[in-house]
Amino acid sequence: MSDQKYPVGPLAEVGAPLILGRRGFLKLMGGGIFIFFSAGDELFLQEPARSQAGRPGLPTDFNAFLRIGEDGRVTLFTGKIEMGQGPMTALPLMLAEELEVTPDMVDIILGDTDLCPYDMGTFGSQTIRSFGPALRSAAAEARIVLLELASEKLNLPPERLQAKDGVIFDKSHPQTRVTYAQLAQGKTIERHAAQKPALKTPAEFKVMGKPAARRDARDKVTGKAQYAGDIRLPGMLYGKILRPPAHGSKLKNLDTSAAETVSGVQVIRDGDMIAVLHEYPDAAEAALAKIKADYDLPEAVLNDTNIFDHLSKVAPPGRAVAQGGNLDEGAKMAAFTIERSYLNSYVAHATIETHTALVEFKDNKATVWASTQAPFRVKDEVAQALGIPAQNVHVIMPFVGAGFGGKTRNTQAVQAARLAKIAGKPVQVAWSRADEFFYDTFRPAAVVNIKSGVSNSGQIVFWDYEVLWAGERSSQQFYSIPHHRTVVRGEWGGGRGGGESGHPFDVGAWRAPASNTNTFARESHIDIMAAKAGIDPLEFRLMNLNDERMKRILKAAAGKFGWTAAKAPSRRGFGLACADYLGTYLATMAEVEVNKETGAVQVKRVVCAQDMGVAVNPDGATLQIEGCITMGLGYALTEEVHFRGREVKDLNFDTYQLPRFSWLPKIDTVLVNSPEVPISGGGEPPIITMGAVVANAIFDATGVRLLQLPMTPERVKEGLKRG
Amino acid sequence: MKETIQFKLNDESVRLEVDGERMLLWVLRTDLGLTGPKYGCGEGFCGSCTVLVNNEAVRSCQYPVKNVKGKDVITVEGLAKGGILHPIQQAFVKHEAMQCGFCTSGMILEAYSLLRKNPRPSIKDIIDGMEDHLCRCGSHTRVVGAIQTASDEMKGAVKR
Ligand code: FES
Ligand code: FES
């Protein structure tokens, strides 16, 4: 499609998802130095065969590349996307560091399926953790190529040369120099980053680890940043889809006559999809409301109260993911044992941007703008829905209004594609808030059962851990416990609702999947043991840890927080929790105040110490930590999906309560560097300790131990009543 | 019923023939092509659709377009002048008071309205004023900091 149809300027300016036609692509690929590389684990590289066929000309043994253009500008092409977590800013820093250019010489093109090689999707902390090292190697490789070229051009051995800010010069005669632009001039050089060039050590960093401003900030404060719903095409229509009252409902009667009287409306029935189309979104919404539909609802068996018994009953068989020693032996050593079950509710992703997509279908080709974390999945799904080859689908990434795992499912893009085909015009589908709560893939409700024992000397001697439905991540404890076993029953991944599944609706990944639940259970349980042993909870953890890195991060948090030893409940309202999230170590401490009348909990301050190896962009990391802490207060205190049978009761933010300004604790973050370990991600870790740290602080304030999340005022009051 | 509605939008006169009962949000986004105001909930809960009407923050998803007759409407697109960011926008950039940015335009305009009424707000005033704006990414702390900075920068004179 042509370049003129939609506003190119603002996005291109910030190096945001660049929008170019095929012509532009070829021109862009015209010359320069290209370095292809693979990033991520093997699994993340597996491209489905049908997509591969879709891009002849692009090899498939890499999933990103960078180009040094004849103008000296460097462009990074990756299928990753920007949804607020900051790769648009952080990745160019890593690239600039190893390539010896300034960050402003680097452009980044994210997620465009015609321009970028296949990528499975942007989830979790993957982007920095597994993509980062590969990107840095590729950039280092590029620098080596440039040094070789410069050595030829300047007729000097490479050892005499040095690269800096996009220029290579003779170390002893800095005036003898050549720029990257000059070196790339008139050349097309292709390299695959195969061998591993030596990367800089953190001590050598000039760009990484220094504060850097967000590249997208200016566009986001001026309204220039475009999200999927902001893209407009001539003649486009807005589609609204009829939502059944509950999952598993069967349509009995349908009367669309009133809707059809709305002028300009088109009512569509395509298989199971009933939709209205209109040139104005509000008119489409009004027409949709006029549709009368009767449904047979499935019998309402489950609800948000009995779900946990049900989940315990139907949990799939277990799988031991860690074990050591002998639990019976451990039990013999125990002076006391503690056995508890922890419950965690379904929570919604509830991004402020709802799932949105715009599809144009013309000449058997589709162009898609979608709010998605997985543009290449959208490509395949849309191709399938339209019955066209995947190479005929081009997904262009606008900014995404956050995802947290929820935007890996792309139903809205498929709906828009089907409607665009039927209507013969571009169609945008933007879910309403109620649609969003209905079709979301919730974080699964879960149960964790723990039995453990402590010796007379305060040593944890055995640990028997079973997690149902949450999943494996962060289920393994990291304390030094001689006899232990961790069993995982069921995973969060791609769970379909209803029928065979234990869940009444679809579940999926939610920011730091499984880890929120596992960390809540483990760290609550550690505190229960500490309290019973009469030992300060920090001291108790340090006593039971061999891992020096974990001890260091706990002490860093304690120093900042001003933790002093006291056994709980000390009535100070102090709590702590620590975790290892995919290599990122963190310790969180909080102070809470509990209103004994209302049961309301106010978290007054939070200190989070995080060790992610080296923070590539400390500003960005701090922002993410604050975001995680604030978001985490939601699942800790109020967020839970209310449902009856397979009907979701929450339709908007009045009943489903997100964290608000008045909840804000004072937040302090401490970044601890461990240059000796690989750099890991910071986008998710601090959210996982929020359930436990608040639960432990509530116990310290009141002596009431809550075993279920969220800790709503009602549950706190109930707990206080029980005493 | 279509009617003629005239008002000022980002300093320019606009004349529309529309059904006056339509919500301002959709008229701005669809008829007028200003997509800065966002749909987040459609029922007044989130604030992402916030715009200024006569310098007062309103939730455009709940605000019938007929109510803007003869008034001054400012969207986030109209805040910067001649390419220079408004001090509130500058403060949001400086504090990185956004992540995904979807709530940002609403936050900025609410802050504008707040600072006009109360140029020297305390932290508590800021929290109270922003309470009904939701941000899923947890940018709250930064937003509060940005509003404080903007207040300092403007020294009590909040204007465009
Ligand atoms: S969209 Fe208007 S308040 Fe949420
Ligand atoms: S920055 Fe994402 S909703 Fe506020």
mmCIF file of C-alpha atoms in Angstrom, chain A residues 329-500:
data_model
loop_
_atom_site.group_PDB
_atom_site.id
_atom_site.type_symbol
_atom_site.label_atom_id
_atom_site.label_comp_id
_atom_site.label_asym_id
_atom_site.label_seq_id
_atom_site.Cartn_x
_atom_site.Cartn_y
_atom_site.Cartn_z
ATOM 1 C CA GLU A 329 13.727 -37.332 57.475
ATOM 2 C CA GLY A 330 13.062 -33.613 57.509
ATOM 3 C CA ALA A 331 9.824 -34.052 59.412
ATOM 4 C CA LYS A 332 11.722 -35.905 62.136
ATOM 5 C CA MET A 333 14.064 -32.947 62.580
ATOM 6 C CA ALA A 334 11.243 -30.441 62.954
ATOM 7 C CA ALA A 335 10.438 -28.813 66.265
ATOM 8 C CA PHE A 336 7.194 -27.577 64.720
ATOM 9 C CA THR A 337 5.436 -27.859 61.400
ATOM 10 C CA ILE A 338 3.231 -25.367 59.598
ATOM 11 C CA GLU A 339 0.660 -26.339 57.018
ATOM 12 C CA ARG A 340 -1.312 -23.734 55.076
ATOM 13 C CA SER A 341 -3.180 -23.213 51.820
ATOM 14 C CA TYR A 342 -2.953 -19.935 49.927
ATOM 15 C CA LEU A 343 -5.565 -18.710 47.481
ATOM 16 C CA ASN A 344 -5.276 -16.258 44.638
ATOM 17 C CA SER A 345 -8.134 -14.968 42.490
ATOM 18 C CA TYR A 346 -8.580 -14.437 38.778
ATOM 19 C CA VAL A 347 -7.330 -11.018 37.758
ATOM 20 C CA ALA A 348 -7.802 -9.095 34.544
ATOM 21 C CA HIS A 349 -5.145 -7.360 32.468
ATOM 22 C CA ALA A 350 -7.322 -4.265 32.342
ATOM 23 C CA THR A 351 -5.017 -2.197 30.173
ATOM 24 C CA ILE A 352 -6.508 1.238 29.599
ATOM 25 C CA GLU A 353 -6.311 0.658 25.851
ATOM 26 C CA THR A 354 -8.746 -2.114 24.982
ATOM 27 C CA HIS A 355 -7.930 -4.639 22.259
ATOM 28 C CA THR A 356 -8.120 -2.745 18.984
ATOM 29 C CA ALA A 357 -7.331 -3.477 15.357
ATOM 30 C CA LEU A 358 -7.821 -1.916 11.966
ATOM 31 C CA VAL A 359 -7.732 -4.101 8.878
ATOM 32 C CA GLU A 360 -7.734 -3.089 5.247
ATOM 33 C CA PHE A 361 -8.349 -5.914 2.792
ATOM 34 C CA LYS A 362 -7.729 -5.134 -0.858
ATOM 35 C CA ASP A 363 -6.556 -7.144 -3.875
ATOM 36 C CA ASN A 364 -6.301 -10.231 -1.709
ATOM 37 C CA LYS A 365 -3.848 -8.447 0.574
ATOM 38 C CA ALA A 366 -4.426 -7.325 4.132
ATOM 39 C CA THR A 367 -2.824 -4.515 6.072
ATOM 40 C CA VAL A 368 -3.332 -4.679 9.811
ATOM 41 C CA TRP A 369 -2.715 -2.177 12.600
ATOM 42 C CA ALA A 370 -3.201 -3.929 15.889
ATOM 43 C CA SER A 371 -2.698 -3.459 19.583
ATOM 44 C CA THR A 372 -0.810 -6.682 20.076
ATOM 45 C CA GLN A 373 2.216 -8.128 21.790
ATOM 46 C CA ALA A 374 2.640 -10.659 18.985
ATOM 47 C CA PRO A 375 2.425 -9.097 15.513
ATOM 48 C CA PHE A 376 3.604 -12.256 13.768
ATOM 49 C CA ARG A 377 0.854 -14.237 15.410
ATOM 50 C CA VAL A 378 -1.616 -11.648 14.160
ATOM 51 C CA LYS A 379 -0.192 -12.112 10.681
ATOM 52 C CA ASP A 380 -0.881 -15.833 10.742
ATOM 53 C CA GLU A 381 -4.265 -15.563 12.384
ATOM 54 C CA VAL A 382 -5.483 -12.922 9.960
ATOM 55 C CA ALA A 383 -4.178 -14.905 6.984
ATOM 56 C CA GLN A 384 -6.051 -17.928 8.187
ATOM 57 C CA ALA A 385 -9.265 -16.021 8.804
ATOM 58 C CA LEU A 386 -9.140 -14.502 5.337
ATOM 59 C CA GLY A 387 -7.944 -17.635 3.572
ATOM 60 C CA ILE A 388 -4.937 -15.907 2.070
ATOM 61 C CA PRO A 389 -1.242 -16.746 2.253
ATOM 62 C CA ALA A 390 0.596 -15.226 5.188
ATOM 63 C CA GLN A 391 2.854 -13.235 2.882
ATOM 64 C CA ASN A 392 -0.213 -11.241 1.846
ATOM 65 C CA VAL A 393 -0.657 -9.916 5.378
ATOM 66 C CA HIS A 394 1.326 -6.935 6.581
ATOM 67 C CA VAL A 395 1.056 -6.066 10.258
ATOM 68 C CA ILE A 396 2.150 -2.565 11.199
ATOM 69 C CA MET A 397 2.753 -1.756 14.829
ATOM 70 C CA PRO A 398 1.464 1.445 16.293
ATOM 71 C CA PHE A 399 2.141 2.161 19.954
ATOM 72 C CA VAL A 400 0.463 -0.312 22.258
ATOM 73 C CA GLY A 401 -1.458 0.886 25.308
ATOM 74 C CA ALA A 402 0.161 -1.753 27.522
ATOM 75 C CA GLY A 403 -0.254 -5.512 27.388
ATOM 76 C CA PHE A 404 0.970 -7.380 30.467
ATOM 77 C CA GLY A 405 0.392 -10.647 28.614
ATOM 78 C CA GLY A 406 -3.192 -9.847 27.665
ATOM 79 C CA LYS A 407 -2.428 -8.742 24.147
ATOM 80 C CA THR A 408 -0.952 -12.026 23.021
ATOM 81 C CA ARG A 409 -4.464 -13.148 22.094
ATOM 82 C CA ASN A 410 -5.619 -11.296 18.986
ATOM 83 C CA THR A 411 -9.285 -12.075 18.578
ATOM 84 C CA GLN A 412 -10.077 -8.459 17.743
ATOM 85 C CA ALA A 413 -7.758 -8.512 14.714
ATOM 86 C CA VAL A 414 -9.457 -11.616 13.373
ATOM 87 C CA GLN A 415 -12.861 -9.997 13.904
ATOM 88 C CA ALA A 416 -11.750 -6.863 12.075
ATOM 89 C CA ALA A 417 -10.299 -8.928 9.227
ATOM 90 C CA ARG A 418 -13.504 -10.911 8.745
ATOM 91 C CA LEU A 419 -15.586 -7.746 8.787
ATOM 92 C CA ALA A 420 -13.257 -5.921 6.391
ATOM 93 C CA LYS A 421 -13.574 -8.754 3.925
ATOM 94 C CA ILE A 422 -17.363 -8.786 4.136
ATOM 95 C CA ALA A 423 -17.719 -5.015 3.999
ATOM 96 C CA GLY A 424 -15.135 -4.421 1.311
ATOM 97 C CA LYS A 425 -13.912 -1.478 3.351
ATOM 98 C CA PRO A 426 -11.341 -1.027 6.092
ATOM 99 C CA VAL A 427 -12.829 -1.955 9.462
ATOM 100 C CA GLN A 428 -11.714 -1.056 12.945
ATOM 101 C CA VAL A 429 -12.732 -3.199 15.874
ATOM 102 C CA ALA A 430 -12.111 -1.633 19.286
ATOM 103 C CA TRP A 431 -13.490 -3.595 22.195
ATOM 104 C CA SER A 432 -15.610 -1.825 24.737
ATOM 105 C CA ARG A 433 -14.496 -1.996 28.341
ATOM 106 C CA ALA A 434 -17.148 -4.654 28.983
ATOM 107 C CA ASP A 435 -15.899 -6.658 25.980
ATOM 108 C CA GLU A 436 -12.416 -6.393 27.399
ATOM 109 C CA PHE A 437 -13.438 -7.828 30.770
ATOM 110 C CA PHE A 438 -15.344 -10.584 29.016
ATOM 111 C CA TYR A 439 -12.818 -11.735 26.430
ATOM 112 C CA ASP A 440 -9.703 -11.175 28.500
ATOM 113 C CA THR A 441 -7.524 -14.159 29.339
ATOM 114 C CA PHE A 442 -7.389 -13.820 33.096
ATOM 115 C CA ARG A 443 -4.546 -14.765 35.332
ATOM 116 C CA PRO A 444 -5.706 -18.146 36.614
ATOM 117 C CA ALA A 445 -7.118 -18.460 40.103
ATOM 118 C CA ALA A 446 -4.828 -20.763 42.008
ATOM 119 C CA VAL A 447 -4.202 -22.685 45.204
ATOM 120 C CA VAL A 448 -0.836 -23.290 46.851
ATOM 121 C CA ASN A 449 -0.460 -25.898 49.593
ATOM 122 C CA ILE A 450 2.660 -25.755 51.731
ATOM 123 C CA LYS A 451 3.793 -27.939 54.610
ATOM 124 C CA SER A 452 7.081 -27.153 56.260
ATOM 125 C CA GLY A 453 9.023 -27.668 59.427
ATOM 126 C CA VAL A 454 11.513 -25.702 61.490
ATOM 127 C CA SER A 455 14.151 -27.065 63.873
ATOM 128 C CA ASN A 456 14.840 -25.839 67.366
ATOM 129 C CA SER A 457 17.637 -23.657 66.070
ATOM 130 C CA GLY A 458 15.353 -21.905 63.587
ATOM 131 C CA GLN A 459 16.499 -23.888 60.549
ATOM 132 C CA ILE A 460 13.885 -24.742 57.933
ATOM 133 C CA VAL A 461 14.315 -28.505 57.760
ATOM 134 C CA PHE A 462 11.697 -29.507 55.245
ATOM 135 C CA TRP A 463 9.524 -27.848 52.624
ATOM 136 C CA ASP A 464 6.731 -29.616 50.798
ATOM 137 C CA TYR A 465 5.208 -27.337 48.198
ATOM 138 C CA GLU A 466 2.379 -27.893 45.760
ATOM 139 C CA VAL A 467 1.003 -25.279 43.403
ATOM 140 C CA LEU A 468 -2.279 -25.820 41.583
ATOM 141 C CA TRP A 469 -3.069 -23.964 38.359
ATOM 142 C CA ALA A 470 -0.759 -20.973 38.729
ATOM 143 C CA GLY A 471 2.214 -22.554 36.992
ATOM 144 C CA GLU A 472 5.845 -23.298 37.569
ATOM 145 C CA ARG A 473 7.614 -19.953 37.407
ATOM 146 C CA SER A 474 9.016 -18.877 40.791
ATOM 147 C CA SER A 475 7.646 -22.031 42.433
ATOM 148 C CA GLN A 476 11.117 -23.214 43.431
ATOM 149 C CA GLN A 477 12.298 -21.932 46.741
ATOM 150 C CA PHE A 478 15.867 -20.669 47.069
ATOM 151 C CA TYR A 479 16.450 -21.119 50.786
ATOM 152 C CA SER A 480 18.922 -23.598 52.077
ATOM 153 C CA ILE A 481 16.580 -26.425 53.057
ATOM 154 C CA PRO A 482 17.914 -29.983 53.330
ATOM 155 C CA HIS A 483 14.665 -31.804 52.539
ATOM 156 C CA HIS A 484 12.355 -30.320 50.005
ATOM 157 C CA ARG A 485 10.004 -30.982 47.128
ATOM 158 C CA THR A 486 8.160 -28.672 44.748
ATOM 159 C CA VAL A 487 5.242 -30.036 42.757
ATOM 160 C CA VAL A 488 3.486 -28.153 39.978
ATOM 161 C CA ARG A 489 -0.011 -29.104 38.893
ATOM 162 C CA GLY A 490 -1.329 -27.207 35.875
ATOM 163 C CA GLU A 491 0.074 -24.217 34.033
ATOM 164 C CA TRP A 492 -1.160 -20.776 33.115
ATOM 165 C CA GLY A 493 -0.269 -21.200 29.475
ATOM 166 C CA GLY A 494 -3.059 -20.839 26.955
ATOM 167 C CA GLY A 495 -5.747 -22.326 29.183
ATOM 168 C CA ARG A 496 -9.072 -22.548 27.435
ATOM 169 C CA GLY A 497 -12.094 -22.048 29.607
ATOM 170 C CA GLY A 498 -14.995 -24.434 30.132
ATOM 171 C CA GLY A 499 -15.321 -28.105 29.323
ATOM 172 C CA GLU A 500 -12.302 -30.132 30.247
#
